[in-house]
Tab-separated table of C-alpha atoms in Angstrom:
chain	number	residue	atom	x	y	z
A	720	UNK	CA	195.648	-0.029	78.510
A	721	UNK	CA	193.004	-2.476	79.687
A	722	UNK	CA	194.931	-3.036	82.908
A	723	UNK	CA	196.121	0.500	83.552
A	724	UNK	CA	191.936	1.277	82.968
A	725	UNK	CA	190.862	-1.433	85.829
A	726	UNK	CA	193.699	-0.584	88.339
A	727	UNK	CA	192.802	3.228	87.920
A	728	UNK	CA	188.888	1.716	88.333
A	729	UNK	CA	189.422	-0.101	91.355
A	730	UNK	CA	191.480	2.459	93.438
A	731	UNK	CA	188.618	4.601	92.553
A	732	UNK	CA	186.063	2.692	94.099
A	733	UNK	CA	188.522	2.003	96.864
A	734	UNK	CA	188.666	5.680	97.524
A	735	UNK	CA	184.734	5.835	98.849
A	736	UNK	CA	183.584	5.378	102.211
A	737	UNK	CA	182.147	2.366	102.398
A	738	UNK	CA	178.930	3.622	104.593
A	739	UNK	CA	178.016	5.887	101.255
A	740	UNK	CA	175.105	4.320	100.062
A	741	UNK	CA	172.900	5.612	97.173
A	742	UNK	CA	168.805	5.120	96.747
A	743	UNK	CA	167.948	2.367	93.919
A	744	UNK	CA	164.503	1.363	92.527
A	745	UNK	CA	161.226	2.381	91.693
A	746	UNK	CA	160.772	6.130	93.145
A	747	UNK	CA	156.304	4.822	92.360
A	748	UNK	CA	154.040	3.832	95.194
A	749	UNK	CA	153.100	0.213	95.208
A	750	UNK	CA	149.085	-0.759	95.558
A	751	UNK	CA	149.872	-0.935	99.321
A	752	UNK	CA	151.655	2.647	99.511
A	753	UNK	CA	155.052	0.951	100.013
A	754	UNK	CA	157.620	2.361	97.407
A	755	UNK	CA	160.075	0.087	96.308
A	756	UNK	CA	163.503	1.303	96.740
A	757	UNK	CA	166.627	-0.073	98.437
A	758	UNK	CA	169.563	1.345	99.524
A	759	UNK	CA	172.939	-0.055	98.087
A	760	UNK	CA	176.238	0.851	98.559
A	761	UNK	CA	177.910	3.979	96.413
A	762	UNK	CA	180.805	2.524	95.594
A	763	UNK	CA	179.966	-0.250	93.614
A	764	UNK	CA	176.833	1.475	92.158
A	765	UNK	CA	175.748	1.352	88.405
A	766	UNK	CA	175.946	5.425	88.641
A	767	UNK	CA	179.022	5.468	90.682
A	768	UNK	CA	180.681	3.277	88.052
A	769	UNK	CA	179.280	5.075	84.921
A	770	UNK	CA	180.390	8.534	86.356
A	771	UNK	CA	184.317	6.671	87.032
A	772	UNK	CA	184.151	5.655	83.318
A	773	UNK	CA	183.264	9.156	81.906
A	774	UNK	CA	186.647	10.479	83.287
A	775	UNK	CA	189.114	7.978	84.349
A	776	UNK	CA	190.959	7.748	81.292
A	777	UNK	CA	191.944	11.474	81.961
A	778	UNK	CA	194.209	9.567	84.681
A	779	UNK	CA	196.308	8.303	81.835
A	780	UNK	CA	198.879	11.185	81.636
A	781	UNK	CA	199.997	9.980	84.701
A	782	UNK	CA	201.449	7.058	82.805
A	783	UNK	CA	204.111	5.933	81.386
A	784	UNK	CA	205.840	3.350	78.769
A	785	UNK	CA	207.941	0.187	79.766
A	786	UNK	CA	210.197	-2.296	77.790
A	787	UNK	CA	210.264	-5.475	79.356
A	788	UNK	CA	214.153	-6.307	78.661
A	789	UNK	CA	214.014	-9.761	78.297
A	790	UNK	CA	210.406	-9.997	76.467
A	791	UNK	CA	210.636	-6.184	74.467
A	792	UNK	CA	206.777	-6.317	75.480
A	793	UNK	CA	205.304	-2.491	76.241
A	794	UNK	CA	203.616	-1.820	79.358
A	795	UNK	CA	202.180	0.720	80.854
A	796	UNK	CA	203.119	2.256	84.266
A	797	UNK	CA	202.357	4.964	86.915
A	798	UNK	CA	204.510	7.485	87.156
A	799	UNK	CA	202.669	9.534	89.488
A	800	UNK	CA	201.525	7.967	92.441
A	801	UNK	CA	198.329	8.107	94.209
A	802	UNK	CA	199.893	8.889	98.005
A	803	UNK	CA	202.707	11.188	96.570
A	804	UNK	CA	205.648	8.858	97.264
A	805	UNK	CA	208.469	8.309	95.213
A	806	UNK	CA	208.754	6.213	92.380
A	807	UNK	CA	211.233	3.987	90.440
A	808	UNK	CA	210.990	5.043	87.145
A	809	UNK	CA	214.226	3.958	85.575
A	810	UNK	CA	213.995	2.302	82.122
A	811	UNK	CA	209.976	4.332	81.809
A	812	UNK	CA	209.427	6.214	78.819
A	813	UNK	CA	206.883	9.019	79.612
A	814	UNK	CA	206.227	11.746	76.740
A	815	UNK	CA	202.618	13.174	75.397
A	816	UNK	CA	202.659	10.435	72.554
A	817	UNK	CA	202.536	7.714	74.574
A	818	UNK	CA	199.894	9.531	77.095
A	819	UNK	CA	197.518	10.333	74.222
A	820	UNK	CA	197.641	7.071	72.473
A	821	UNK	CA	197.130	5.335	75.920
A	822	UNK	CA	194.062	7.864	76.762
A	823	UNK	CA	192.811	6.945	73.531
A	824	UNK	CA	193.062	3.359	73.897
A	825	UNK	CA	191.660	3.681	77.684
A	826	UNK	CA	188.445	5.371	76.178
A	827	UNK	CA	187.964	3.173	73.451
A	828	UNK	CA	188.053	0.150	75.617
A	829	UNK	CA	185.993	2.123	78.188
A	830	UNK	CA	183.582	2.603	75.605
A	831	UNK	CA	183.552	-0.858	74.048
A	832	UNK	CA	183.617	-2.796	77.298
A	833	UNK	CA	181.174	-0.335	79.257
A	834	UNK	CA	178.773	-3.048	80.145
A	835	UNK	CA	181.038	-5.525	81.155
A	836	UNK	CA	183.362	-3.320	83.411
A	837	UNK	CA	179.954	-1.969	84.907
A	838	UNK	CA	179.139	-6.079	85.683
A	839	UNK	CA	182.322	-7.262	86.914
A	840	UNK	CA	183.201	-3.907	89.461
A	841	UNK	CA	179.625	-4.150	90.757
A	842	UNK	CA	180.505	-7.020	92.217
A	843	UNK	CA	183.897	-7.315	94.195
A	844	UNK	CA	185.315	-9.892	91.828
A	845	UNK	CA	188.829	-11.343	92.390
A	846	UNK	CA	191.131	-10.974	88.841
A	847	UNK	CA	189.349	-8.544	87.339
A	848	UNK	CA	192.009	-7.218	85.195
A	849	UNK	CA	192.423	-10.934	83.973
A	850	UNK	CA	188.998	-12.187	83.718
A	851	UNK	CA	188.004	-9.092	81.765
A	852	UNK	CA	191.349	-7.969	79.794
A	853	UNK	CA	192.275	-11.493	78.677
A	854	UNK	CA	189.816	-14.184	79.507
A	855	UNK	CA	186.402	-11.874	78.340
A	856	UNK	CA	187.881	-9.731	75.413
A	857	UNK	CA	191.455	-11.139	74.973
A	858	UNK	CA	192.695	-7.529	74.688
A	859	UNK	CA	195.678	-8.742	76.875
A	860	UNK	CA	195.871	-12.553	76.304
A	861	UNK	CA	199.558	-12.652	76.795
A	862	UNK	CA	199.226	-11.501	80.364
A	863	UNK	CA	197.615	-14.779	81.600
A	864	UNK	CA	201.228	-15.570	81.055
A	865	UNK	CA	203.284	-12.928	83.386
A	866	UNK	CA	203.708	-12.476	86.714
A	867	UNK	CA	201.307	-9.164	88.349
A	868	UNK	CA	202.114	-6.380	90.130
A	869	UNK	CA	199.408	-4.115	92.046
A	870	UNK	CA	199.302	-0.780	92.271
C-alpha cells in the first residue's frame, strides 16, 4: 500500500507543468517595504502535496491483488492505466475487498506518514518508495529484498 501510495504520488506531481509556480512567504511588508515572498515551483509545493494526499488514495480502486508464485507474497497492482493502454493482468485479483482494504491502508499510511511524504516529495529524491516504505517506517522491509518495477 505504501508503494502503490508513492507511485500514485509521484505520477501526480509528474503530471504538472513544471513552469507552475506558486507564491510562498510572508504576504507582511518588511521595515524597508520589501515583502518577503518567493516563488517556488507547484509541483513540489507543501500545498500541492497536502492537496495530492487528501485524495490520492481514492486512486486505489484502480488496483488490484497479486500472488507472487514463487514467494505467495501480495502485491498490489494497476489495473487501470494512466495513458489508457492495455494491461497484463493475468494471475491479478481485483474485487471491492481488496480495493477498500487497500484505500484504507493508503489513508492510514497517508495519514501517519503525512510529514514525511510531504519532506521526501518536496525534494526530488531518488528511492523514495524505499527510503520511506522500508528504510523510514519499515512498512515494507521485505522489499529492500525484490527486484522493482515502475509504473
Amino acid at each position: 500500500a505504501c508503494r502503490a501510495l508513492v507511485d500514485e504520488l509521484e505520477w501526480e506531481i509528474a503530471q504538472v507543468d513544471p513552469r507552475k509556480t506558486i507564491q510562498m512567504g510572508s504576504f507582511r511588508i518588511n521595515p524597508d517595504g520589501s515583502q518577503s515572498v518567493v516563488e517556488v515551483p507547484y509541483a513540489r509545493s507543501e500545498a500541492h502535496l497536502t492537496e495530492l494526499l487528501e485524495r490520492v488514495c481514492e486512486k486505489m480502486t484502480e488496483y488490484g491483488e497479486k500472488v507472487d508464485p514463487a514467494t505467495h507474497r501480495k502485491s498490489y497492482v494497476r489495473v487501470i492505466s494512466h495513458d489508457g493502454t492495455k494491461m497484463d493482468l493475468s494471475g491479478v485479483k481485483i474485487d471491492g475487498d481488496v480495493a477498500s482494504s487497500l484505500k484504507f491502508a493508503c489513508e492510514s499510511i497517508a495519514e501517519e506518514y503525512e510529514d514525511e511524504l510531504i519532506e521526501f516529495l518536496s525534494h526530488e529524491a531518488d528511492n523514495v518508495k524505499d527510503r520511506l516504505c522500508s528504510k523510514r517506517t519499515d512498512l515494507c522491509d521485505h522489499a529492500l529484498h525484490i527486484p522493482h518495477d515502475e509504473l
